[in-house]
mmCIF file of C-alpha atoms in Angstrom:
data_model
loop_
_atom_site.group_PDB
_atom_site.id
_atom_site.type_symbol
_atom_site.label_atom_id
_atom_site.label_comp_id
_atom_site.label_asym_id
_atom_site.label_seq_id
_atom_site.Cartn_x
_atom_site.Cartn_y
_atom_site.Cartn_z
ATOM 1 C CA UNK D 1 -8.931 -1.807 11.797
ATOM 2 C CA UNK D 2 -6.450 -0.606 9.182
ATOM 3 C CA UNK D 3 -5.974 -4.144 7.902
ATOM 4 C CA UNK D 4 -9.710 -4.646 7.435
ATOM 5 C CA UNK D 5 -10.123 -1.276 5.761
ATOM 6 C CA UNK D 6 -7.131 -1.834 3.485
ATOM 7 C CA UNK D 7 -8.444 -5.252 2.482
ATOM 8 C CA UNK D 8 -11.886 -3.769 1.818
ATOM 9 C CA UNK D 9 -10.318 -1.055 -0.327
ATOM 10 C CA UNK D 10 -8.490 -3.678 -2.394
ATOM 11 C CA UNK D 11 -11.703 -5.649 -2.838
ATOM 12 C CA UNK D 12 -13.674 -2.527 -3.794
ATOM 13 C CA UNK D 13 -10.889 -1.678 -6.210
ATOM 14 C CA UNK D 14 -11.776 -4.729 -8.260
ATOM 15 C CA UNK D 15 -15.492 -3.842 -8.392
ATOM 16 C CA UNK D 16 -15.461 -0.075 -8.798
ATOM 17 C CA UNK D 17 -15.213 2.114 -11.859
ATOM 18 C CA UNK D 18 -13.103 4.605 -9.876
ATOM 19 C CA UNK D 19 -10.306 2.129 -9.297
ATOM 20 C CA UNK D 20 -7.454 4.583 -8.838
ATOM 21 C CA UNK D 21 -9.087 6.234 -5.820
ATOM 22 C CA UNK D 22 -9.449 2.887 -4.085
ATOM 23 C CA UNK D 23 -5.903 1.951 -5.003
ATOM 24 C CA UNK D 24 -4.510 5.137 -3.461
ATOM 25 C CA UNK D 25 -6.700 4.646 -0.372
ATOM 26 C CA UNK D 26 -5.473 1.073 0.019
ATOM 27 C CA UNK D 27 -1.861 2.257 -0.317
ATOM 28 C CA UNK D 28 -2.293 4.987 2.299
ATOM 29 C CA UNK D 29 -3.993 2.630 4.728
ATOM 30 C CA UNK D 30 -1.330 -0.010 4.235
ATOM 31 C CA UNK D 31 1.350 2.618 4.849
ATOM 32 C CA UNK D 32 -0.390 3.568 8.101
ATOM 33 C CA UNK D 33 -0.362 -0.082 9.119
ATOM 34 C CA UNK D 34 3.356 -0.353 8.399
ATOM 35 C CA UNK D 35 4.045 2.902 10.264
ATOM 36 C CA UNK D 36 2.249 1.590 13.328
ATOM 37 C CA UNK D 37 3.812 -1.874 13.227
ATOM 38 C CA UNK D 38 6.718 -2.461 10.846
ATOM 39 C CA UNK D 39 6.068 -6.204 10.701
ATOM 40 C CA UNK D 40 3.152 -5.517 8.340
ATOM 41 C CA UNK D 41 5.635 -4.784 5.531
ATOM 42 C CA UNK D 42 5.880 -8.558 5.154
ATOM 43 C CA UNK D 43 2.248 -8.526 3.960
ATOM 44 C CA UNK D 44 3.156 -6.453 0.897
ATOM 45 C CA UNK D 45 3.741 -9.457 -1.412
ATOM 46 C CA UNK D 46 0.311 -10.880 -0.531
ATOM 47 C CA UNK D 47 -1.460 -7.619 -1.274
ATOM 48 C CA UNK D 48 0.475 -7.283 -4.523
ATOM 49 C CA UNK D 49 -0.670 -10.766 -5.507
ATOM 50 C CA UNK D 50 -4.276 -9.676 -4.979
ATOM 51 C CA UNK D 51 -3.679 -6.678 -7.205
ATOM 52 C CA UNK D 52 -1.875 -8.654 -9.899
ATOM 53 C CA UNK D 53 -4.615 -11.278 -10.216
ATOM 54 C CA UNK D 54 -7.223 -8.914 -11.660
ATOM 55 C CA UNK D 55 -6.721 -7.689 -15.217
ATOM 56 C CA UNK D 56 -3.609 -8.571 -17.194
ATOM 57 C CA UNK D 57 -3.121 -5.285 -19.027
ATOM 58 C CA UNK D 58 -3.250 -2.968 -15.986
ATOM 59 C CA UNK D 59 -1.943 -5.236 -13.253
ATOM 60 C CA UNK D 60 1.667 -4.028 -13.319
ATOM 61 C CA UNK D 61 0.561 -0.417 -13.319
ATOM 62 C CA UNK D 62 -1.682 -1.010 -10.306
ATOM 63 C CA UNK D 63 1.081 -2.773 -8.408
ATOM 64 C CA UNK D 64 3.502 0.041 -9.193
ATOM 65 C CA UNK D 65 1.016 2.716 -8.099
ATOM 66 C CA UNK D 66 0.282 0.854 -4.866
ATOM 67 C CA UNK D 67 3.974 0.463 -4.005
ATOM 68 C CA UNK D 68 4.654 4.100 -4.978
ATOM 69 C CA UNK D 69 1.897 5.367 -2.647
ATOM 70 C CA UNK D 70 3.154 3.174 0.202
ATOM 71 C CA UNK D 71 6.760 4.336 -0.225
ATOM 72 C CA UNK D 72 5.663 7.960 -0.634
ATOM 73 C CA UNK D 73 3.738 7.823 2.641
ATOM 74 C CA UNK D 74 6.494 5.993 4.536
ATOM 75 C CA UNK D 75 9.505 7.906 3.181
ATOM 76 C CA UNK D 76 9.346 10.742 5.751
ATOM 77 C CA UNK D 77 9.166 8.265 8.612
ATOM 78 C CA UNK D 78 11.990 6.127 7.238
ATOM 79 C CA UNK D 79 14.209 9.156 6.620
ATOM 80 C CA UNK D 80 13.555 10.408 10.156
ATOM 81 C CA UNK D 81 14.509 7.023 11.575
ATOM 82 C CA UNK D 82 17.644 6.896 9.434
ATOM 83 C CA UNK D 83 18.639 10.375 10.601
ATOM 84 C CA UNK D 84 18.162 9.646 14.287
ATOM 85 C CA UNK D 85 19.726 6.193 14.298
ATOM 86 C CA UNK D 86 22.743 6.899 12.110
ATOM 87 C CA UNK D 87 25.998 7.171 13.994
ATOM 88 C CA UNK D 88 24.696 5.553 17.148
#
């Protein structure tokens, strides 16, 4: 469900005039996918390719915003895991 919704958000991102909202939504949904199953982090390059194929002047900014939202959402979970697994 999260994969389908994240993909739909990326596709709507390319058609909407409110692109930043869809970009943030796609980043949050992708972060939820990664939090539920860490293997989904391997899909990040594919999603970035979708984002980078759109417009040349904003593509790097969109990719950076997407990655920033994903890392921002996952940072608390990753820091918790690092705290609990360090020293064991």
